[in-house]
Amino acid sequence: MRVLCDQMVKASYVAALESESTHTVARVRDVLEPTATDAAIAAYAAATDWVVLTADDAFFDETVPYGLCYYSDNDPPPPQILVEAIDAIDAAYDDPAAVTAWVPDGWV
């Protein structure tokens, strides 16, 4: 899975995902302006087959079809649990745009 981590994603999650060889990981600041809006991030993800990983529930307001994995910053999972959830989500979906998942919410 191609995972695009927005500005709110913890560095420990990015590092844990990058340590896995099964995913391609990028930060928004690596592919867009660091100040990119949620709409710009969503449009980029849709156009380039990235799944957005975020703790920003405002992404649910976007109407652009793209993959989305959300975790709550109020109750964040440990990094390895997040990686396991992303692995399970990747195995469950063939189309990145079809991904809409709360991490981990039942994946572990």
GROMACS .gro file of N, CA, C and O in nm:
model
  432
    1MET      N    1   0.084  -0.117   0.000
    1MET     CA    2   0.000   0.000   0.000
    1MET      C    3   0.089   0.124   0.000
    1MET      O    4   0.194   0.126   0.064
    2ARG      N    5   0.044   0.226  -0.070
    2ARG     CA    6   0.112   0.355  -0.071
    2ARG      C    7   0.044   0.442   0.034
    2ARG      O    8  -0.072   0.478   0.019
    3VAL      N    9   0.116   0.473   0.141
    3VAL     CA   10   0.059   0.544   0.255
    3VAL      C   11   0.115   0.686   0.259
    3VAL      O   12   0.236   0.706   0.272
    4LEU      N   13   0.025   0.783   0.246
    4LEU     CA   14   0.062   0.925   0.253
    4LEU      C   15   0.025   0.976   0.391
    4LEU      O   16  -0.092   0.984   0.427
    5CYS      N   17   0.125   1.008   0.470
    5CYS     CA   18   0.104   1.052   0.608
    5CYS      C   19   0.088   1.204   0.611
    5CYS      O   20   0.177   1.277   0.567
    6ASP      N   21  -0.026   1.248   0.661
    6ASP     CA   22  -0.047   1.392   0.667
    6ASP      C   23   0.034   1.453   0.781
    6ASP      O   24   0.104   1.383   0.853
    7GLN      N   25   0.021   1.584   0.795
    7GLN     CA   26   0.103   1.657   0.892
    7GLN      C   27   0.078   1.615   1.037
    7GLN      O   28   0.162   1.637   1.122
    8MET      N   29  -0.037   1.556   1.066
    8MET     CA   30  -0.072   1.521   1.203
    8MET      C   31  -0.020   1.383   1.245
    8MET      O   32  -0.027   1.348   1.362
    9VAL      N   33   0.030   1.304   1.151
    9VAL     CA   34   0.074   1.168   1.183
    9VAL      C   35   0.203   1.174   1.264
    9VAL      O   36   0.299   1.242   1.227
   10LYS      N   37   0.203   1.101   1.373
   10LYS     CA   38   0.319   1.097   1.463
   10LYS      C   39   0.442   1.040   1.392
   10LYS      O   40   0.431   0.946   1.313
   11ALA      N   41   0.556   1.095   1.422
   11ALA     CA   42   0.682   1.049   1.363
   11ALA      C   43   0.706   0.901   1.391
   11ALA      O   44   0.761   0.829   1.307
   12SER      N   45   0.664   0.854   1.507
   12SER     CA   46   0.683   0.712   1.541
   12SER      C   47   0.603   0.621   1.447
   12SER      O   48   0.648   0.511   1.415
   13TYR      N   49   0.488   0.667   1.399
   13TYR     CA   50   0.409   0.589   1.304
   13TYR      C   51   0.477   0.586   1.167
   13TYR      O   52   0.482   0.481   1.103
   14VAL      N   53   0.527   0.701   1.125
   14VAL     CA   54   0.597   0.708   0.997
   14VAL      C   55   0.717   0.615   1.000
   14VAL      O   56   0.738   0.535   0.908
   15ALA      N   57   0.795   0.621   1.106
   15ALA     CA   58   0.914   0.536   1.118
   15ALA      C   59   0.877   0.388   1.120
   15ALA      O   60   0.943   0.306   1.055
   16ALA      N   61   0.771   0.353   1.191
   16ALA     CA   62   0.728   0.212   1.197
   16ALA      C   63   0.683   0.163   1.059
   16ALA      O   64   0.717   0.052   1.019
   17LEU      N   65   0.610   0.244   0.987
   17LEU     CA   66   0.566   0.206   0.853
   17LEU      C   67   0.684   0.198   0.756
   17LEU      O   68   0.691   0.108   0.673
   18GLU      N   69   0.778   0.291   0.768
   18GLU     CA   70   0.896   0.291   0.681
   18GLU      C   71   0.985   0.169   0.707
   18GLU      O   72   1.055   0.123   0.616
   19SER      N   73   0.979   0.115   0.827
   19SER     CA   74   1.063  -0.001   0.858
   19SER      C   75   1.009  -0.129   0.793
   19SER      O   76   1.081  -0.229   0.787
   20GLU      N   77   0.886  -0.126   0.747
   20GLU     CA   78   0.825  -0.240   0.679
   20GLU      C   79   0.853  -0.228   0.529
   20GLU      O   80   0.837  -0.121   0.471
   21SER      N   81   0.893  -0.334   0.466
   21SER     CA   82   0.922  -0.328   0.323
   21SER      C   83   0.797  -0.344   0.237
   21SER      O   84   0.803  -0.330   0.115
   22THR      N   85   0.682  -0.370   0.299
   22THR     CA   86   0.561  -0.395   0.222
   22THR      C   87   0.486  -0.268   0.183
   22THR      O   88   0.395  -0.274   0.101
   23HIS      N   89   0.523  -0.154   0.239
   23HIS     CA   90   0.452  -0.030   0.211
   23HIS      C   91   0.547   0.076   0.158
   23HIS      O   92   0.663   0.082   0.197
   24THR      N   93   0.493   0.161   0.073
   24THR     CA   94   0.564   0.281   0.031
   24THR      C   95   0.506   0.394   0.115
   24THR      O   96   0.384   0.410   0.122
   25VAL      N   97   0.591   0.468   0.181
   25VAL     CA   98   0.547   0.570   0.275
   25VAL      C   99   0.604   0.705   0.234
   25VAL      O  100   0.721   0.716   0.199
   26ALA      N  101   0.518   0.806   0.240
   26ALA     CA  102   0.563   0.944   0.216
   26ALA      C  103   0.490   1.035   0.313
   26ALA      O  104   0.380   1.004   0.358
   27ARG      N  105   0.554   1.145   0.342
   27ARG     CA  106   0.490   1.250   0.421
   27ARG      C  107   0.438   1.355   0.324
   27ARG      O  108   0.497   1.376   0.217
   28VAL      N  109   0.333   1.424   0.363
   28VAL     CA  110   0.280   1.529   0.277
   28VAL      C  111   0.390   1.627   0.240
   28VAL      O  112   0.404   1.665   0.124
   29ARG      N  113   0.473   1.663   0.335
   29ARG     CA  114   0.579   1.761   0.307
   29ARG      C  115   0.680   1.711   0.204
   29ARG      O  116   0.756   1.789   0.147
   30ASP      N  117   0.684   1.578   0.179
   30ASP     CA  118   0.774   1.522   0.080
   30ASP      C  119   0.721   1.535  -0.062
   30ASP      O  120   0.799   1.534  -0.158
   31VAL      N  121   0.589   1.544  -0.077
   31VAL     CA  122   0.529   1.542  -0.211
   31VAL      C  123   0.447   1.667  -0.243
   31VAL      O  124   0.415   1.691  -0.359
   32LEU      N  125   0.411   1.743  -0.142
   32LEU     CA  126   0.334   1.867  -0.158
   32LEU      C  127   0.395   1.974  -0.069
   32LEU      O  128   0.486   1.947   0.008
   33GLU      N  129   0.341   2.092  -0.077
   33GLU     CA  130   0.383   2.198   0.014
   33GLU      C  131   0.347   2.158   0.157
   33GLU      O  132   0.243   2.097   0.179
   34PRO      N  133   0.431   2.190   0.255
   34PRO     CA  134   0.400   2.154   0.394
   34PRO      C  135   0.267   2.213   0.444
   34PRO      O  136   0.207   2.160   0.535
   35THR      N  137   0.224   2.320   0.381
   35THR     CA  138   0.099   2.385   0.422
   35THR      C  139  -0.020   2.343   0.335
   35THR      O  140  -0.124   2.408   0.337
   36ALA      N  141  -0.006   2.233   0.261
   36ALA     CA  142  -0.114   2.186   0.173
   36ALA      C  143  -0.243   2.167   0.253
   36ALA      O  144  -0.241   2.117   0.365
   37THR      N  145  -0.353   2.207   0.193
   37THR     CA  146  -0.484   2.192   0.258
   37THR      C  147  -0.528   2.046   0.252
   37THR      O  148  -0.477   1.967   0.172
   38ASP      N  149  -0.627   2.014   0.334
   38ASP     CA  150  -0.684   1.878   0.330
   38ASP      C  151  -0.737   1.847   0.191
   38ASP      O  152  -0.720   1.735   0.141
   39ALA      N  153  -0.801   1.944   0.128
   39ALA     CA  154  -0.856   1.923  -0.007
   39ALA      C  155  -0.744   1.893  -0.107
   39ALA      O  156  -0.759   1.805  -0.193
   40ALA      N  157  -0.632   1.965  -0.097
   40ALA     CA  158  -0.519   1.940  -0.187
   40ALA      C  159  -0.457   1.803  -0.162
   40ALA      O  160  -0.421   1.733  -0.257
   41ILE      N  161  -0.447   1.765  -0.037
   41ILE     CA  162  -0.393   1.633  -0.002
   41ILE      C  163  -0.485   1.524  -0.056
   41ILE      O  164  -0.440   1.427  -0.116
   42ALA      N  165  -0.616   1.541  -0.036
   42ALA     CA  166  -0.713   1.443  -0.085
   42ALA      C  167  -0.708   1.431  -0.236
   42ALA      O  168  -0.710   1.320  -0.291
   43ALA      N  169  -0.701   1.543  -0.306
   43ALA     CA  170  -0.695   1.541  -0.452
   43ALA      C  171  -0.568   1.472  -0.501
   43ALA      O  172  -0.572   1.392  -0.595
   44TYR      N  173  -0.455   1.502  -0.437
   44TYR     CA  174  -0.329   1.437  -0.473
   44TYR      C  175  -0.337   1.287  -0.450
   44TYR      O  176  -0.296   1.207  -0.535
   45ALA      N  177  -0.390   1.248  -0.336
   45ALA     CA  178  -0.402   1.105  -0.304
   45ALA      C  179  -0.490   1.034  -0.407
   45ALA      O  180  -0.457   0.924  -0.453
   46ALA      N  181  -0.601   1.096  -0.443
   46ALA     CA  182  -0.692   1.035  -0.541
   46ALA      C  183  -0.625   1.022  -0.678
   46ALA      O  184  -0.641   0.920  -0.746
   47ALA      N  185  -0.550   1.124  -0.717
   47ALA     CA  186  -0.487   1.124  -0.850
   47ALA      C  187  -0.369   1.030  -0.861
   47ALA      O  188  -0.334   0.986  -0.971
   48THR      N  189  -0.306   0.996  -0.748
   48THR     CA  190  -0.182   0.919  -0.751
   48THR      C  191  -0.189   0.787  -0.674
   48THR      O  192  -0.087   0.724  -0.650
   49ASP      N  193  -0.310   0.745  -0.635
   49ASP     CA  194  -0.333   0.616  -0.568
   49ASP      C  195  -0.263   0.601  -0.434
   49ASP      O  196  -0.211   0.495  -0.400
   50TRP      N  197  -0.261   0.708  -0.357
   50TRP     CA  198  -0.213   0.701  -0.220
   50TRP      C  199  -0.333   0.685  -0.127
   50TRP      O  200  -0.442   0.734  -0.154
   51VAL      N  201  -0.311   0.619  -0.014
   51VAL     CA  202  -0.409   0.613   0.094
   51VAL      C  203  -0.359   0.709   0.201
   51VAL      O  204  -0.244   0.700   0.244
   52VAL      N  205  -0.444   0.802   0.242
   52VAL     CA  206  -0.405   0.902   0.341
   52VAL      C  207  -0.417   0.842   0.481
   52VAL      O  208  -0.521   0.786   0.517
   53LEU      N  209  -0.312   0.855   0.560
   53LEU     CA  210  -0.314   0.819   0.701
   53LEU      C  211  -0.319   0.949   0.779
   53LEU      O  212  -0.236   1.039   0.757
   54THR      N  213  -0.417   0.962   0.868
   54THR     CA  214  -0.436   1.088   0.939
   54THR      C  215  -0.501   1.068   1.075
   54THR      O  216  -0.567   0.966   1.098
   55ALA      N  217  -0.484   1.167   1.159
   55ALA     CA  218  -0.559   1.176   1.285
   55ALA      C  219  -0.654   1.296   1.279
   55ALA      O  220  -0.712   1.336   1.379
   56ASP      N  221  -0.670   1.351   1.160
   56ASP     CA  222  -0.752   1.469   1.136
   56ASP      C  223  -0.889   1.427   1.083
   56ASP      O  224  -0.901   1.388   0.966
   57ASP      N  225  -0.992   1.434   1.167
   57ASP     CA  226  -1.124   1.389   1.124
   57ASP      C  227  -1.188   1.481   1.021
   57ASP      O  228  -1.290   1.448   0.961
   58ALA      N  229  -1.127   1.595   0.991
   58ALA     CA  230  -1.179   1.683   0.886
   58ALA      C  231  -1.168   1.618   0.748
   58ALA      O  232  -1.239   1.656   0.656
   59PHE      N  233  -1.083   1.518   0.734
   59PHE     CA  234  -1.073   1.449   0.605
   59PHE      C  235  -1.202   1.378   0.567
   59PHE      O  236  -1.228   1.354   0.450
   60PHE      N  237  -1.285   1.348   0.665
   60PHE     CA  238  -1.414   1.285   0.635
   60PHE      C  239  -1.507   1.382   0.563
   60PHE      O  240  -1.607   1.340   0.505
   61ASP      N  241  -1.477   1.512   0.566
   61ASP     CA  242  -1.560   1.612   0.500
   61ASP      C  243  -1.529   1.626   0.351
   61ASP      O  244  -1.605   1.688   0.278
   62GLU      N  245  -1.416   1.573   0.307
   62GLU     CA  246  -1.377   1.585   0.166
   62GLU      C  247  -1.462   1.493   0.079
   62GLU      O  248  -1.499   1.383   0.121
   63THR      N  249  -1.492   1.539  -0.041
   63THR     CA  250  -1.575   1.460  -0.132
   63THR      C  251  -1.494   1.392  -0.242
   63THR      O  252  -1.549   1.319  -0.321
   64VAL      N  253  -1.363   1.416  -0.244
   64VAL     CA  254  -1.277   1.352  -0.344
   64VAL      C  255  -1.261   1.205  -0.308
   64VAL      O  256  -1.232   1.172  -0.193
   65PRO      N  257  -1.281   1.114  -0.402
   65PRO     CA  258  -1.266   0.971  -0.370
   65PRO      C  259  -1.117   0.933  -0.356
   65PRO      O  260  -1.041   0.944  -0.451
   66TYR      N  261  -1.081   0.892  -0.238
   66TYR     CA  262  -0.943   0.850  -0.211
   66TYR      C  263  -0.946   0.758  -0.090
   66TYR      O  264  -1.043   0.754  -0.016
   67GLY      N  265  -0.841   0.683  -0.072
   67GLY     CA  266  -0.833   0.595   0.044
   67GLY      C  267  -0.800   0.673   0.169
   67GLY      O  268  -0.724   0.771   0.166
   68LEU      N  269  -0.857   0.630   0.281
   68LEU     CA  270  -0.837   0.701   0.407
   68LEU      C  271  -0.827   0.603   0.522
   68LEU      O  272  -0.913   0.517   0.540
   69CYS      N  273  -0.721   0.615   0.600
   69CYS     CA  274  -0.705   0.543   0.725
   69CYS      C  275  -0.695   0.648   0.835
   69CYS      O  276  -0.607   0.735   0.830
   70TYR      N  277  -0.784   0.638   0.932
   70TYR     CA  278  -0.792   0.738   1.039
   70TYR      C  279  -0.765   0.671   1.172
   70TYR      O  280  -0.809   0.559   1.197
   71TYR      N  281  -0.689   0.739   1.258
   71TYR     CA  282  -0.673   0.695   1.396
   71TYR      C  283  -0.702   0.814   1.486
   71TYR      O  284  -0.683   0.929   1.448
   72SER      N  285  -0.750   0.786   1.605
   72SER     CA  286  -0.781   0.892   1.700
   72SER      C  287  -0.657   0.930   1.778
   72SER      O  288  -0.591   0.845   1.838
   73ASP      N  289  -0.627   1.058   1.779
   73ASP     CA  290  -0.514   1.106   1.858
   73ASP      C  291  -0.548   1.105   2.007
   73ASP      O  292  -0.459   1.114   2.090
   74ASN      N  293  -0.677   1.092   2.040
   74ASN     CA  294  -0.719   1.083   2.179
   74ASN      C  295  -0.689   0.946   2.238
   74ASN      O  296  -0.672   0.932   2.359
   75ASP      N  297  -0.687   0.844   2.153
   75ASP     CA  298  -0.659   0.707   2.196
   75ASP      C  299  -0.572   0.640   2.089
   75ASP      O  300  -0.614   0.545   2.025
   76PRO      N  301  -0.450   0.690   2.068
   76PRO     CA  302  -0.368   0.639   1.958
   76PRO      C  303  -0.316   0.499   1.986
   76PRO      O  304  -0.274   0.469   2.097
   77PRO      N  305  -0.318   0.414   1.883
   77PRO     CA  306  -0.262   0.280   1.901
   77PRO      C  307  -0.109   0.286   1.904
   77PRO      O  308  -0.049   0.380   1.850
   78PRO      N  309  -0.045   0.188   1.966
   78PRO     CA  310   0.101   0.180   1.959
   78PRO      C  311   0.145   0.164   1.813
   78PRO      O  312   0.070   0.110   1.731
   79PRO      N  313   0.264   0.212   1.778
   79PRO     CA  314   0.309   0.205   1.638
   79PRO      C  315   0.298   0.066   1.575
   79PRO      O  316   0.253   0.055   1.461
   80GLN      N  317   0.339  -0.038   1.645
   80GLN     CA  318   0.333  -0.172   1.585
   80GLN      C  319   0.190  -0.216   1.559
   80GLN      O  320   0.162  -0.282   1.460
   81ILE      N  321   0.097  -0.178   1.646
   81ILE     CA  322  -0.044  -0.210   1.624
   81ILE      C  323  -0.095  -0.137   1.500
   81ILE      O  324  -0.169  -0.193   1.419
   82LEU      N  325  -0.055  -0.011   1.483
   82LEU     CA  326  -0.094   0.064   1.363
   82LEU      C  327  -0.041  -0.006   1.238
   82LEU      O  328  -0.115  -0.022   1.141
   83VAL      N  329   0.085  -0.049   1.240
   83VAL     CA  330   0.142  -0.119   1.125
   83VAL      C  331   0.065  -0.247   1.096
   83VAL      O  332   0.032  -0.276   0.980
   84GLU      N  333   0.032  -0.324   1.198
   84GLU     CA  334  -0.045  -0.447   1.179
   84GLU      C  335  -0.182  -0.417   1.121
   84GLU      O  336  -0.232  -0.491   1.035
   85ALA      N  337  -0.244  -0.308   1.165
   85ALA     CA  338  -0.374  -0.269   1.112
   85ALA      C  339  -0.362  -0.229   0.965
   85ALA      O  340  -0.445  -0.270   0.882
   86ILE      N  341  -0.260  -0.152   0.931
   86ILE     CA  342  -0.238  -0.112   0.792
   86ILE      C  343  -0.214  -0.236   0.706
   86ILE      O  344  -0.265  -0.247   0.594
   87ASP      N  345  -0.138  -0.333   0.756
   87ASP     CA  346  -0.115  -0.458   0.684
   87ASP      C  347  -0.247  -0.529   0.657
   87ASP      O  348  -0.272  -0.577   0.545
   88ALA      N  349  -0.333  -0.537   0.758
   88ALA     CA  350  -0.462  -0.605   0.743
   88ALA      C  351  -0.553  -0.529   0.646
   88ALA      O  352  -0.623  -0.591   0.565
   89ILE      N  353  -0.552  -0.397   0.654
   89ILE     CA  354  -0.632  -0.316   0.562
   89ILE      C  355  -0.583  -0.335   0.419
   89ILE      O  356  -0.662  -0.352   0.326
   90ASP      N  357  -0.452  -0.336   0.401
   90ASP     CA  358  -0.394  -0.357   0.268
   90ASP      C  359  -0.438  -0.491   0.210
   90ASP      O  360  -0.471  -0.501   0.092
   91ALA      N  361  -0.440  -0.593   0.293
   91ALA     CA  362  -0.480  -0.726   0.247
   91ALA      C  363  -0.630  -0.733   0.216
   91ALA      O  364  -0.674  -0.815   0.134
   92ALA      N  365  -0.709  -0.647   0.277
   92ALA     CA  366  -0.854  -0.653   0.262
   92ALA      C  367  -0.906  -0.579   0.140
   92ALA      O  368  -1.017  -0.606   0.094
   93TYR      N  369  -0.830  -0.484   0.086
   93TYR     CA  370  -0.878  -0.401  -0.024
   93TYR      C  371  -0.791  -0.417  -0.148
   93TYR      O  372  -0.669  -0.416  -0.139
   94ASP      N  373  -0.855  -0.428  -0.264
   94ASP     CA  374  -0.782  -0.431  -0.390
   94ASP      C  375  -0.761  -0.291  -0.447
   94ASP      O  376  -0.664  -0.266  -0.517
   95ASP      N  377  -0.854  -0.200  -0.417
   95ASP     CA  378  -0.852  -0.065  -0.473
   95ASP      C  379  -0.821   0.035  -0.362
   95ASP      O  380  -0.898   0.048  -0.268
   96PRO      N  381  -0.710   0.107  -0.373
   96PRO     CA  382  -0.675   0.203  -0.267
   96PRO      C  383  -0.785   0.307  -0.242
   96PRO      O  384  -0.806   0.350  -0.130
   97ALA      N  385  -0.857   0.347  -0.347
   97ALA     CA  386  -0.962   0.447  -0.332
   97ALA      C  387  -1.080   0.394  -0.250
   97ALA      O  388  -1.158   0.471  -0.196
   98ALA      N  389  -1.092   0.263  -0.238
   98ALA     CA  390  -1.202   0.203  -0.163
   98ALA      C  391  -1.176   0.196  -0.014
   98ALA      O  392  -1.267   0.169   0.065
   99VAL      N  393  -1.052   0.220   0.027
   99VAL     CA  394  -1.016   0.208   0.167
   99VAL      C  395  -1.077   0.323   0.248
   99VAL      O  396  -1.055   0.439   0.218
  100THR      N  397  -1.156   0.287   0.347
  100THR     CA  398  -1.203   0.381   0.448
  100THR      C  399  -1.203   0.303   0.577
  100THR      O  400  -1.286   0.216   0.598
  101ALA      N  401  -1.105   0.329   0.663
  101ALA     CA  402  -1.090   0.248   0.783
  101ALA      C  403  -1.046   0.331   0.901
  101ALA      O  404  -0.971   0.427   0.888
  102TRP      N  405  -1.095   0.292   1.016
  102TRP     CA  406  -1.053   0.349   1.144
  102TRP      C  407  -0.946   0.254   1.197
  102TRP      O  408  -0.969   0.134   1.205
  103VAL      N  409  -0.831   0.306   1.232
  103VAL     CA  410  -0.720   0.222   1.277
  103VAL      C  411  -0.709   0.231   1.429
  103VAL      O  412  -0.707   0.341   1.481
  104PRO      N  413  -0.702   0.123   1.504
  104PRO     CA  414  -0.713  -0.014   1.457
  104PRO      C  415  -0.856  -0.065   1.455
  104PRO      O  416  -0.885  -0.157   1.380
  105ASP      N  417  -0.948  -0.017   1.535
  105ASP     CA  418  -1.090  -0.052   1.535
  105ASP      C  419  -1.121  -0.193   1.487
  105ASP      O  420  -1.175  -0.213   1.378
  106GLY      N  421  -1.086  -0.291   1.567
  106GLY     CA  422  -1.121  -0.428   1.536
  106GLY      C  423  -1.021  -0.502   1.450
  106GLY      O  424  -1.038  -0.619   1.422
  107TRP      N  425  -0.915  -0.434   1.405
  107TRP     CA  426  -0.818  -0.502   1.320
  107TRP      C  427  -0.721  -0.585   1.402
  107TRP      O  428  -0.648  -0.664   1.346
  108VAL      N  429  -0.717  -0.562   1.534
  108VAL     CA  430  -0.624  -0.639   1.616
  108VAL      C  431  -0.700  -0.712   1.725
  108VAL      O  432  -0.812  -0.681   1.755
   0.00000   0.00000   0.00000
